[in-house]
mmCIF file of C-alpha atoms in Angstrom:
data_model
loop_
_atom_site.group_PDB
_atom_site.id
_atom_site.type_symbol
_atom_site.label_atom_id
_atom_site.label_comp_id
_atom_site.label_asym_id
_atom_site.label_seq_id
_atom_site.Cartn_x
_atom_site.Cartn_y
_atom_site.Cartn_z
ATOM 1 C CA MET A 1 3.555 -7.415 23.050
ATOM 2 C CA PRO A 2 3.621 -5.111 26.131
ATOM 3 C CA THR A 3 0.463 -4.731 28.124
ATOM 4 C CA ASP A 4 1.150 -1.302 27.843
ATOM 5 C CA TYR A 5 0.051 -0.538 24.471
ATOM 6 C CA ARG A 6 0.718 3.354 23.110
ATOM 7 C CA CYS A 7 0.391 4.093 19.925
ATOM 8 C CA ARG A 8 1.442 6.618 18.202
ATOM 9 C CA ARG A 9 -1.206 9.456 16.156
ATOM 10 C CA VAL A 10 -0.508 11.972 13.616
ATOM 11 C CA PRO A 11 -3.280 14.374 13.170
ATOM 12 C CA ARG A 12 -4.822 14.141 9.826
ATOM 13 C CA PRO A 13 -6.252 17.474 8.080
ATOM 14 C CA VAL A 14 -9.255 18.123 7.280
ATOM 15 C CA MET A 15 -11.240 20.387 4.742
ATOM 16 C CA GLY A 16 -10.792 23.971 5.197
ATOM 17 C CA GLU A 17 -7.866 23.797 7.637
ATOM 18 C CA ARG A 18 -5.354 26.164 7.641
ATOM 19 C CA PRO A 19 -3.042 24.832 5.074
ATOM 20 C CA PRO A 20 0.379 24.465 5.903
ATOM 21 C CA PRO A 21 3.707 26.749 5.222
ATOM 22 C CA GLN A 22 6.087 25.835 2.008
ATOM 23 C CA GLY A 23 9.116 24.309 3.138
ATOM 24 C CA GLU A 24 11.350 21.268 2.514
ATOM 25 C CA TRP A 25 9.465 18.326 2.720
ATOM 26 C CA GLY A 26 11.296 16.744 5.329
ATOM 27 C CA ASP A 27 9.500 19.308 7.097
ATOM 28 C CA PHE A 28 6.692 17.528 6.805
ATOM 29 C CA HIS A 29 7.152 13.528 8.032
ATOM 30 C CA PRO A 30 4.756 12.694 10.570
ATOM 31 C CA ARG A 31 5.676 13.953 14.384
ATOM 32 C CA PRO A 32 3.480 10.884 15.927
ATOM 33 C CA GLN A 33 2.461 12.036 19.439
ATOM 34 C CA THR A 34 1.554 9.274 22.297
ATOM 35 C CA LEU A 35 -2.265 7.890 22.601
ATOM 36 C CA THR A 36 -4.170 5.458 24.473
ATOM 37 C CA ALA A 37 -7.348 5.363 23.646
ATOM 38 C CA TYR A 38 -7.102 3.336 20.504
ATOM 39 C CA ALA A 39 -4.593 1.081 22.647
ATOM 40 C CA ALA A 40 -7.098 -1.601 23.288
ATOM 41 C CA ASN A 41 -8.048 -2.802 19.370
ATOM 42 C CA MET A 42 -4.207 -1.848 18.684
ATOM 43 C CA GLY A 43 -3.180 -5.005 21.175
ATOM 44 C CA LYS A 44 -6.512 -7.182 20.167
ATOM 45 C CA TRP A 45 -5.669 -6.756 16.233
ATOM 46 C CA GLY A 46 -1.396 -8.109 17.562
ATOM 47 C CA LYS A 47 -0.117 -4.562 15.957
ATOM 48 C CA ARG A 48 2.984 -3.100 17.686
ATOM 49 C CA ASP A 49 2.679 -0.705 20.162
ATOM 50 C CA ASP A 50 4.651 2.085 18.357
ATOM 51 C CA MET A 51 2.036 1.828 15.258
ATOM 52 C CA ILE A 52 1.940 5.710 13.556
ATOM 53 C CA VAL A 53 -1.753 5.859 13.450
ATOM 54 C CA HIS A 54 -2.777 8.507 11.269
ATOM 55 C CA GLN A 55 -6.326 7.762 11.944
ATOM 56 C CA GLU A 56 -8.204 5.932 14.605
ATOM 57 C CA SER A 57 -11.979 5.292 12.806
ATOM 58 C CA PRO A 58 -11.341 3.535 10.045
ATOM 59 C CA TYR A 59 -7.452 2.220 11.236
ATOM 60 C CA ASN A 60 -5.074 3.504 9.204
ATOM 61 C CA ALA A 61 -1.368 3.218 10.665
ATOM 62 C CA GLU A 62 2.061 2.811 9.109
ATOM 63 C CA PRO A 63 4.995 1.655 10.689
ATOM 64 C CA ALA A 64 7.972 3.530 11.877
ATOM 65 C CA PRO A 65 10.380 3.109 8.632
ATOM 66 C CA ALA A 66 13.037 1.356 10.416
ATOM 67 C CA ALA A 67 10.571 -1.777 11.187
ATOM 68 C CA LEU A 68 10.588 -2.179 8.157
ATOM 69 C CA ASP A 69 14.135 -2.966 7.500
ATOM 70 C CA ARG A 70 15.742 -6.227 7.516
ATOM 71 C CA HIS A 71 11.983 -8.023 7.040
ATOM 72 C CA PRO A 72 11.402 -8.992 3.191
ATOM 73 C CA LEU A 73 8.518 -10.789 4.752
ATOM 74 C CA THR A 74 6.635 -7.546 7.146
ATOM 75 C CA PRO A 75 5.786 -9.492 10.543
ATOM 76 C CA LEU A 76 2.149 -9.390 10.658
ATOM 77 C CA GLY A 77 2.552 -6.644 13.895
ATOM 78 C CA THR A 78 4.155 -4.086 11.185
ATOM 79 C CA PHE A 79 2.155 -4.551 8.649
ATOM 80 C CA PHE A 80 0.306 -1.144 7.389
ATOM 81 C CA GLY A 81 -3.277 -0.760 7.808
ATOM 82 C CA ARG A 82 -5.551 1.260 5.189
ATOM 83 C CA ASN A 83 -9.414 1.172 5.868
ATOM 84 C CA HIS A 84 -11.901 3.495 4.486
ATOM 85 C CA GLY A 85 -14.726 1.336 6.586
ATOM 86 C CA MET A 86 -14.925 -0.396 10.132
ATOM 87 C CA ILE A 87 -13.217 -3.492 10.645
ATOM 88 C CA GLN A 88 -15.305 -6.541 9.711
ATOM 89 C CA HIS A 89 -15.503 -9.521 11.932
ATOM 90 C CA ILE A 90 -16.457 -12.518 10.091
ATOM 91 C CA ASP A 91 -17.241 -16.129 10.650
ATOM 92 C CA PRO A 92 -15.063 -17.985 8.525
ATOM 93 C CA ASP A 93 -17.852 -20.882 8.912
ATOM 94 C CA ALA A 94 -20.209 -18.105 7.727
ATOM 95 C CA TRP A 95 -18.369 -16.665 4.729
ATOM 96 C CA ARG A 96 -19.748 -17.018 1.902
ATOM 97 C CA LEU A 97 -18.589 -15.911 -1.997
ATOM 98 C CA ARG A 98 -20.872 -15.194 -4.926
ATOM 99 C CA VAL A 99 -19.107 -16.114 -8.202
ATOM 100 C CA ASP A 100 -21.481 -13.934 -10.743
ATOM 101 C CA GLY A 101 -22.043 -12.004 -14.062
ATOM 102 C CA LEU A 102 -21.080 -12.859 -17.599
ATOM 103 C CA VAL A 103 -20.216 -15.798 -16.699
ATOM 104 C CA ASP A 104 -21.995 -19.760 -17.699
ATOM 105 C CA ARG A 105 -22.252 -21.158 -14.543
ATOM 106 C CA PRO A 106 -22.811 -18.581 -11.349
ATOM 107 C CA ARG A 107 -22.335 -19.974 -8.020
ATOM 108 C CA THR A 108 -21.711 -19.396 -4.399
ATOM 109 C CA PHE A 109 -18.643 -21.126 -2.258
ATOM 110 C CA SER A 110 -17.939 -21.267 1.663
ATOM 111 C CA LEU A 111 -14.268 -20.948 2.856
ATOM 112 C CA ALA A 112 -14.197 -25.216 2.753
ATOM 113 C CA GLU A 113 -15.271 -25.307 -0.673
ATOM 114 C CA LEU A 114 -12.934 -22.906 -2.003
ATOM 115 C CA GLN A 115 -9.610 -24.507 -0.051
ATOM 116 C CA ARG A 116 -11.592 -28.422 -0.664
ATOM 117 C CA ARG A 117 -11.792 -27.575 -4.727
ATOM 118 C CA TYR A 118 -8.657 -25.624 -5.629
ATOM 119 C CA GLU A 119 -5.076 -25.411 -5.317
ATOM 120 C CA HIS A 120 -3.740 -23.809 -2.654
ATOM 121 C CA ARG A 121 -1.463 -21.120 -4.066
ATOM 122 C CA GLY A 122 1.534 -19.375 -2.261
ATOM 123 C CA VAL A 123 2.815 -15.559 -3.840
ATOM 124 C CA VAL A 124 5.371 -13.203 -2.610
ATOM 125 C CA ALA A 125 4.138 -9.919 -3.035
ATOM 126 C CA THR A 126 4.141 -6.313 -1.521
ATOM 127 C CA LEU A 127 1.629 -4.066 -1.049
ATOM 128 C CA GLN A 128 1.178 -0.511 -1.048
ATOM 129 C CA CYS A 129 -1.069 2.331 -0.390
ATOM 130 C CA ALA A 130 -1.595 4.715 -3.902
ATOM 131 C CA GLY A 131 -0.794 7.612 -1.265
ATOM 132 C CA ASN A 132 2.413 6.156 0.037
ATOM 133 C CA ARG A 133 4.614 9.054 0.676
ATOM 134 C CA ARG A 134 2.394 11.574 0.733
ATOM 135 C CA ALA A 135 3.213 13.656 3.373
ATOM 136 C CA GLU A 136 6.240 14.773 0.877
ATOM 137 C CA LEU A 137 3.962 16.310 -1.294
ATOM 138 C CA THR A 138 2.783 18.612 0.499
ATOM 139 C CA ALA A 139 6.158 20.516 0.930
ATOM 140 C CA VAL A 140 4.609 21.444 -3.073
ATOM 141 C CA ARG A 141 1.020 22.329 -2.148
ATOM 142 C CA PRO A 142 -1.497 21.231 0.612
ATOM 143 C CA ILE A 143 -3.136 18.353 0.201
ATOM 144 C CA PRO A 144 -6.407 18.661 2.813
ATOM 145 C CA GLY A 145 -8.589 16.253 3.961
ATOM 146 C CA GLN A 146 -6.476 13.293 3.149
ATOM 147 C CA VAL A 147 -4.275 10.932 4.910
ATOM 148 C CA LEU A 148 -0.656 11.908 4.943
ATOM 149 C CA TRP A 149 0.884 9.216 4.809
ATOM 150 C CA GLY A 150 5.542 8.817 5.203
ATOM 151 C CA PRO A 151 7.328 5.907 3.160
ATOM 152 C CA ALA A 152 6.068 2.639 5.418
ATOM 153 C CA ALA A 153 2.715 2.815 3.778
ATOM 154 C CA ILE A 154 4.011 -0.612 2.133
ATOM 155 C CA SER A 155 4.270 -4.024 3.779
ATOM 156 C CA THR A 156 4.923 -7.596 1.947
ATOM 157 C CA ALA A 157 3.360 -11.036 2.777
ATOM 158 C CA ARG A 158 3.474 -14.576 1.654
ATOM 159 C CA TRP A 159 0.210 -15.117 0.630
ATOM 160 C CA VAL A 160 -1.625 -18.398 0.115
ATOM 161 C CA GLY A 161 -4.840 -18.900 -1.097
ATOM 162 C CA ALA A 162 -6.982 -20.586 -4.645
ATOM 163 C CA PRO A 163 -6.173 -18.881 -7.673
ATOM 164 C CA LEU A 164 -8.677 -16.291 -9.108
ATOM 165 C CA ALA A 165 -7.723 -17.555 -12.429
ATOM 166 C CA ASP A 166 -9.075 -21.432 -12.023
ATOM 167 C CA VAL A 167 -12.437 -20.141 -9.923
ATOM 168 C CA LEU A 168 -13.007 -17.791 -13.223
ATOM 169 C CA ALA A 169 -12.587 -20.693 -15.450
ATOM 170 C CA ASP A 170 -15.038 -23.495 -13.739
ATOM 171 C CA ALA A 171 -17.304 -20.099 -13.445
ATOM 172 C CA GLY A 172 -17.372 -20.053 -17.495
ATOM 173 C CA LEU A 173 -16.080 -16.466 -18.593
ATOM 174 C CA LEU A 174 -18.080 -15.175 -21.426
ATOM 175 C CA PRO A 175 -16.739 -13.317 -24.240
ATOM 176 C CA GLN A 176 -17.843 -10.154 -23.190
ATOM 177 C CA ALA A 177 -16.539 -10.471 -20.456
ATOM 178 C CA GLU A 178 -13.848 -7.220 -19.816
ATOM 179 C CA HIS A 179 -13.558 -6.853 -16.051
ATOM 180 C CA ILE A 180 -13.706 -8.323 -12.790
ATOM 181 C CA ALA A 181 -15.365 -6.740 -10.590
ATOM 182 C CA PHE A 182 -14.479 -7.223 -6.465
ATOM 183 C CA VAL A 183 -16.943 -5.792 -3.875
ATOM 184 C CA GLU A 184 -16.396 -6.072 0.170
ATOM 185 C CA ALA A 185 -18.915 -7.455 3.154
ATOM 186 C CA HIS A 186 -20.508 -4.598 4.425
ATOM 187 C CA THR A 187 -21.631 -6.534 7.883
ATOM 188 C CA GLN A 188 -21.024 -3.736 10.173
ATOM 189 C CA PRO A 189 -21.711 -0.906 11.569
ATOM 190 C CA LYS A 190 -25.567 -0.185 9.969
ATOM 191 C CA ALA A 191 -25.394 0.018 6.513
ATOM 192 C CA GLY A 192 -25.456 3.689 4.799
ATOM 193 C CA GLU A 193 -22.746 4.591 7.190
ATOM 194 C CA TRP A 194 -19.736 4.033 5.978
ATOM 195 C CA PRO A 195 -19.525 3.590 1.769
ATOM 196 C CA VAL A 196 -19.196 -0.203 0.507
ATOM 197 C CA PHE A 197 -15.680 -0.386 -0.727
ATOM 198 C CA GLY A 198 -15.070 -2.352 -4.209
ATOM 199 C CA GLY A 199 -12.982 -2.141 -7.081
ATOM 200 C CA SER A 200 -12.073 -4.044 -10.437
ATOM 201 C CA ILE A 201 -9.599 -4.922 -12.374
ATOM 202 C CA PRO A 202 -8.928 -5.785 -16.142
ATOM 203 C CA VAL A 203 -9.809 -9.812 -17.347
ATOM 204 C CA GLY A 204 -6.564 -10.348 -18.409
ATOM 205 C CA LYS A 205 -5.393 -9.434 -14.826
ATOM 206 C CA ALA A 206 -7.884 -11.780 -13.642
ATOM 207 C CA THR A 207 -7.510 -14.272 -15.294
ATOM 208 C CA ALA A 208 -3.058 -14.865 -14.671
ATOM 209 C CA GLY A 209 -1.760 -16.931 -11.962
ATOM 210 C CA GLU A 210 -0.586 -14.484 -9.512
ATOM 211 C CA VAL A 211 -4.274 -12.991 -8.643
ATOM 212 C CA LEU A 212 -5.296 -15.126 -5.912
ATOM 213 C CA LEU A 213 -8.573 -15.131 -3.518
ATOM 214 C CA ALA A 214 -6.320 -15.617 -0.200
ATOM 215 C CA TRP A 215 -6.738 -17.207 3.272
ATOM 216 C CA GLU A 216 -3.690 -17.153 4.316
ATOM 217 C CA MET A 217 -0.786 -14.279 5.384
ATOM 218 C CA ASN A 218 2.667 -15.554 6.720
ATOM 219 C CA GLY A 219 1.445 -18.674 7.638
ATOM 220 C CA ALA A 220 -1.380 -18.525 9.836
ATOM 221 C CA PRO A 221 -4.727 -17.225 8.757
ATOM 222 C CA LEU A 222 -5.676 -14.053 7.161
ATOM 223 C CA PRO A 223 -6.242 -12.061 10.026
ATOM 224 C CA ALA A 224 -10.045 -10.140 10.105
ATOM 225 C CA VAL A 225 -7.862 -6.377 10.989
ATOM 226 C CA HIS A 226 -5.920 -7.531 7.115
ATOM 227 C CA GLY A 227 -9.283 -8.699 4.988
ATOM 228 C CA GLY A 228 -10.058 -12.160 6.514
ATOM 229 C CA PRO A 229 -11.273 -14.502 6.202
ATOM 230 C CA VAL A 230 -10.534 -14.229 2.457
ATOM 231 C CA ARG A 231 -9.506 -11.197 0.023
ATOM 232 C CA VAL A 232 -8.342 -10.832 -3.339
ATOM 233 C CA ILE A 233 -4.763 -10.139 -4.004
ATOM 234 C CA VAL A 234 -3.415 -8.612 -7.282
ATOM 235 C CA PRO A 235 0.514 -8.737 -7.150
ATOM 236 C CA GLY A 236 1.646 -5.646 -9.034
ATOM 237 C CA TYR A 237 -1.546 -2.606 -8.222
ATOM 238 C CA ILE A 238 -2.126 -0.466 -5.848
ATOM 239 C CA GLY A 239 -2.908 -2.034 -3.139
ATOM 240 C CA ALA A 240 -6.786 -0.428 -2.932
ATOM 241 C CA ARG A 241 -7.236 -3.155 -5.943
ATOM 242 C CA SER A 242 -7.002 -5.847 -2.750
ATOM 243 C CA VAL A 243 -10.245 -5.842 -1.593
ATOM 244 C CA LYS A 244 -10.327 -7.202 1.737
ATOM 245 C CA TRP A 245 -13.652 -9.168 3.165
ATOM 246 C CA LEU A 246 -14.188 -10.294 -0.296
ATOM 247 C CA GLN A 247 -18.149 -10.902 -0.851
ATOM 248 C CA ARG A 248 -18.712 -11.110 -4.344
ATOM 249 C CA VAL A 249 -16.449 -11.480 -7.392
ATOM 250 C CA THR A 250 -18.291 -10.160 -11.282
ATOM 251 C CA ALA A 251 -17.462 -10.601 -14.856
ATOM 252 C CA GLN A 252 -19.005 -7.284 -16.276
ATOM 253 C CA GLU A 253 -18.342 -5.939 -19.789
ATOM 254 C CA GLN A 254 -16.815 -2.177 -18.075
ATOM 255 C CA PRO A 255 -14.945 -1.160 -14.823
ATOM 256 C CA SER A 256 -16.327 -0.951 -12.144
ATOM 257 C CA ASP A 257 -18.458 1.810 -11.306
ATOM 258 C CA ASN A 258 -17.733 1.629 -7.221
ATOM 259 C CA HIS A 259 -17.191 5.362 -5.576
ATOM 260 C CA PHE A 260 -13.539 4.021 -4.956
ATOM 261 C CA GLN A 261 -12.873 3.176 -8.519
ATOM 262 C CA ALA A 262 -15.408 5.514 -10.426
ATOM 263 C CA ALA A 263 -14.302 8.920 -8.077
ATOM 264 C CA ASP A 264 -11.620 8.031 -6.384
ATOM 265 C CA TYR A 265 -7.676 6.702 -6.558
ATOM 266 C CA ARG A 266 -7.532 8.879 -9.925
ATOM 267 C CA MET A 267 -4.938 10.476 -10.843
ATOM 268 C CA LEU A 268 -6.073 14.164 -11.644
ATOM 269 C CA PRO A 269 -4.069 16.814 -13.674
ATOM 270 C CA PRO A 270 -2.195 19.006 -10.990
ATOM 271 C CA ASP A 271 -4.403 21.892 -11.971
ATOM 272 C CA ALA A 272 -7.591 20.303 -11.362
ATOM 273 C CA ASP A 273 -10.138 21.303 -8.722
ATOM 274 C CA ARG A 274 -10.271 18.206 -6.640
ATOM 275 C CA ALA A 275 -14.052 19.762 -5.468
ATOM 276 C CA GLU A 276 -15.575 19.830 -8.981
ATOM 277 C CA ALA A 277 -13.950 17.046 -10.495
ATOM 278 C CA GLU A 278 -16.606 15.172 -12.100
ATOM 279 C CA GLU A 279 -17.003 11.256 -11.655
ATOM 280 C CA GLY A 280 -14.655 9.554 -14.100
ATOM 281 C CA HIS A 281 -12.162 12.771 -14.377
ATOM 282 C CA GLY A 282 -8.270 11.784 -14.555
ATOM 283 C CA LEU A 283 -6.279 8.500 -14.434
ATOM 284 C CA SER A 284 -8.229 5.246 -12.907
ATOM 285 C CA LEU A 285 -4.807 3.828 -10.826
ATOM 286 C CA GLY A 286 -4.304 0.495 -11.378
ATOM 287 C CA VAL A 287 -0.650 -0.783 -11.898
ATOM 288 C CA ALA A 288 1.670 0.212 -9.368
ATOM 289 C CA ALA A 289 4.530 2.677 -9.865
ATOM 290 C CA LEU A 290 8.348 2.187 -9.552
ATOM 291 C CA ASN A 291 9.250 3.551 -6.565
ATOM 292 C CA ALA A 292 12.159 3.430 -3.792
ATOM 293 C CA ALA A 293 12.519 5.547 -0.500
ATOM 294 C CA ILE A 294 14.621 5.354 2.147
ATOM 295 C CA LEU A 295 14.093 3.354 5.611
ATOM 296 C CA THR A 296 17.239 4.232 7.871
ATOM 297 C CA PRO A 297 18.581 6.674 8.657
ATOM 298 C CA THR A 298 15.334 8.787 9.062
ATOM 299 C CA ASP A 299 14.524 12.070 8.925
ATOM 300 C CA GLY A 300 16.395 14.334 11.006
ATOM 301 C CA GLN A 301 18.053 11.496 12.882
ATOM 302 C CA ALA A 302 21.429 12.806 14.826
ATOM 303 C CA LEU A 303 24.691 10.331 13.812
ATOM 304 C CA LEU A 304 28.274 9.260 14.381
ATOM 305 C CA ALA A 305 30.465 10.777 11.420
ATOM 306 C CA GLY A 306 31.820 8.193 9.779
ATOM 307 C CA PRO A 307 30.560 4.917 8.386
ATOM 308 C CA VAL A 308 26.686 4.711 8.028
ATOM 309 C CA ARG A 309 24.579 2.121 7.144
ATOM 310 C CA VAL A 310 21.784 3.503 4.537
ATOM 311 C CA SER A 311 18.488 1.056 4.143
ATOM 312 C CA GLY A 312 15.643 1.011 2.108
ATOM 313 C CA TYR A 313 13.296 -0.929 -0.103
ATOM 314 C CA ALA A 314 12.288 -0.575 -4.230
ATOM 315 C CA VAL A 315 9.284 -2.200 -6.448
ATOM 316 C CA ALA A 316 8.047 -2.481 -9.421
ATOM 317 C CA GLY A 317 4.876 -2.404 -10.512
ATOM 318 C CA GLU A 318 3.341 -5.259 -13.091
ATOM 319 C CA GLY A 319 6.492 -8.053 -12.729
ATOM 320 C CA ARG A 320 8.753 -5.553 -13.893
ATOM 321 C CA GLY A 321 12.127 -6.181 -12.208
ATOM 322 C CA VAL A 322 13.884 -3.626 -10.250
ATOM 323 C CA ALA A 323 17.291 -3.405 -11.881
ATOM 324 C CA ARG A 324 19.159 -1.277 -9.611
ATOM 325 C CA VAL A 325 18.905 1.370 -6.528
ATOM 326 C CA ASP A 326 21.626 4.932 -6.723
ATOM 327 C CA VAL A 327 22.452 6.682 -3.918
ATOM 328 C CA SER A 328 23.814 10.123 -3.072
ATOM 329 C CA VAL A 329 25.176 12.529 -0.721
ATOM 330 C CA ASP A 330 25.726 15.369 -2.807
ATOM 331 C CA ARG A 331 22.353 16.048 -4.187
ATOM 332 C CA GLY A 332 22.630 13.316 -7.373
ATOM 333 C CA ARG A 333 26.236 15.060 -9.024
ATOM 334 C CA HIS A 334 27.517 11.442 -7.849
ATOM 335 C CA TRP A 335 26.119 8.197 -7.126
ATOM 336 C CA ARG A 336 26.844 4.809 -5.492
ATOM 337 C CA GLN A 337 25.151 1.610 -6.366
ATOM 338 C CA ALA A 338 23.330 -0.439 -3.463
ATOM 339 C CA GLU A 339 23.469 -3.868 -2.999
ATOM 340 C CA PHE A 340 20.158 -6.064 -2.516
ATOM 341 C CA GLY A 341 19.359 -8.451 -0.300
ATOM 342 C CA GLU A 342 19.114 -11.711 -1.568
ATOM 343 C CA THR A 343 15.093 -12.530 -2.160
ATOM 344 C CA ASP A 344 14.193 -11.650 -5.461
ATOM 345 C CA ASP A 345 10.490 -12.701 -5.532
ATOM 346 C CA PRO A 346 8.906 -10.728 -8.992
ATOM 347 C CA TRP A 347 5.892 -9.344 -7.559
ATOM 348 C CA ALA A 348 7.595 -8.112 -4.187
ATOM 349 C CA TRP A 349 10.313 -5.374 -3.135
ATOM 350 C CA ARG A 350 13.752 -5.452 -2.664
ATOM 351 C CA LEU A 351 15.135 -4.602 0.607
ATOM 352 C CA TRP A 352 18.549 -2.702 -0.414
ATOM 353 C CA GLN A 353 21.597 -1.356 2.010
ATOM 354 C CA ILE A 354 24.569 0.588 1.389
ATOM 355 C CA SER A 355 27.573 1.537 3.571
ATOM 356 C CA LEU A 356 28.318 5.535 3.472
ATOM 357 C CA GLU A 357 30.972 7.602 4.994
ATOM 358 C CA LEU A 358 29.628 10.695 5.916
ATOM 359 C CA PRO A 359 31.704 13.475 7.477
ATOM 360 C CA PRO A 360 30.658 15.802 10.457
ATOM 361 C CA GLY A 361 28.300 18.230 9.608
ATOM 362 C CA PRO A 362 24.388 18.284 7.777
ATOM 363 C CA ALA A 363 23.772 16.066 4.974
ATOM 364 C CA GLN A 364 21.042 15.315 2.852
ATOM 365 C CA ILE A 365 21.061 11.180 1.179
ATOM 366 C CA VAL A 366 18.957 10.599 -1.570
ATOM 367 C CA ALA A 367 17.912 7.330 -3.634
ATOM 368 C CA ARG A 368 16.439 6.648 -6.676
ATOM 369 C CA ALA A 369 15.760 2.995 -8.084
ATOM 370 C CA TRP A 370 15.577 1.725 -11.871
ATOM 371 C CA ASP A 371 13.296 -0.982 -13.420
ATOM 372 C CA THR A 372 14.197 -3.504 -15.791
ATOM 373 C CA SER A 373 12.753 -1.144 -18.646
ATOM 374 C CA ALA A 374 14.897 1.237 -17.889
ATOM 375 C CA THR A 375 12.291 3.255 -16.042
ATOM 376 C CA VAL A 376 14.033 5.707 -13.341
ATOM 377 C CA GLN A 377 11.969 7.513 -10.344
ATOM 378 C CA PRO A 378 11.330 11.366 -11.168
ATOM 379 C CA GLU A 379 13.673 13.943 -9.834
ATOM 380 C CA ARG A 380 11.083 16.306 -7.695
ATOM 381 C CA ALA A 381 7.889 16.190 -5.355
ATOM 382 C CA GLU A 382 7.159 18.924 -8.101
ATOM 383 C CA ASN A 383 7.159 16.920 -10.894
ATOM 384 C CA VAL A 384 4.288 14.276 -9.344
ATOM 385 C CA TRP A 385 2.400 16.431 -7.530
ATOM 386 C CA ASN A 386 -1.639 15.585 -7.737
ATOM 387 C CA PRO A 387 -4.622 17.235 -6.093
ATOM 388 C CA LEU A 388 -5.064 13.781 -4.277
ATOM 389 C CA GLY A 389 -1.890 13.169 -3.414
ATOM 390 C CA TYR A 390 -1.345 9.607 -4.701
ATOM 391 C CA MET A 391 1.554 7.608 -6.629
ATOM 392 C CA ASN A 392 4.330 9.704 -5.237
ATOM 393 C CA THR A 393 7.842 8.353 -6.927
ATOM 394 C CA ALA A 394 10.013 11.524 -6.665
ATOM 395 C CA TRP A 395 13.800 10.326 -4.985
ATOM 396 C CA SER A 396 13.569 9.736 -1.469
ATOM 397 C CA ARG A 397 15.232 12.136 0.452
ATOM 398 C CA VAL A 398 16.133 12.150 4.427
ATOM 399 C CA ARG A 399 18.631 14.735 6.056
ATOM 400 C CA VAL A 400 20.777 13.762 9.067
ATOM 401 C CA THR A 401 23.696 15.479 11.648
ATOM 402 C CA CYS A 402 26.606 13.423 11.966
ATOM 403 C CA ALA A 403 28.917 14.101 14.635
#
């Protein structure tokens, strides 16, 4: 890492701010500006000096899209960060996990006990913020008060930890347990300054073998910035369900009543007034949706006419495979199929690429993905716009100019 850490910041809209003008979605791609005040923490966390920092406190940042290209496993310094509170710094030796609720045998684990007692299982899984690609939705209507993510609030790692299914089996789940809830530690800052983060998943998912209590990320101890010493990893679900700095696992009859499940991370109808929406209104988000995005070239890039390499990622939720990715340069009238990279893990993205012959002049490159159930991404952002800007799965588009 260079010593002169200069990360980039995208101004975050606030409630009541004058809305942006209507226009092409590409007009609202993040246009970062240099930031130096936050550089010390970026270096401490081992992040790239060109991360796009949408918010300083809490820390919310994504890499430039091209930084994800050619990396089936995202380097730790490139992995996006999504937080609703301050980064927790917990001594691994002092960390404890409580497993309780509708179980026969509640108990508390230290990290050493968890690692000694249970299988060390590895899972390659993609985590994606439910707000990934939100910025594109602002071309339809403004979405004030939300982080305007580009297409890189998504990353992939190999996680190692104890299968949650084994931990719950040892605890003795009672028949009435239908949901497993997670709560983060909340040691800092002062109580009440930030809401405690939590959420839950159905017991059927929690007892599947792929859900981990993870302590390792890409071969290294799980860093604090990504939830260490232990976080839950829920492959195939939105990133919000993979709760960081895990402190408690509770078996219960109902879904979590934590704010970030009962009131946030919900899909409201497009005509809903978010300010007046009652808790529980809309659809609670869980399983991740089919999504694909172009990583290179980037929107607005100037290129040389001739062969151009186009690359990106595609990911399908809940273990469904990505069947193919189509790419078009004539707004979807004709399509060509991209080639996938060699890796094909059931819970991870598939990186893809294609070479296109582009003539001189402006061009729009469009990509869409299909999964193994023959589901395809919707064409337009208007089809998926919602007041909180979640789950933008519309066709990915970038505009370039060739000379």
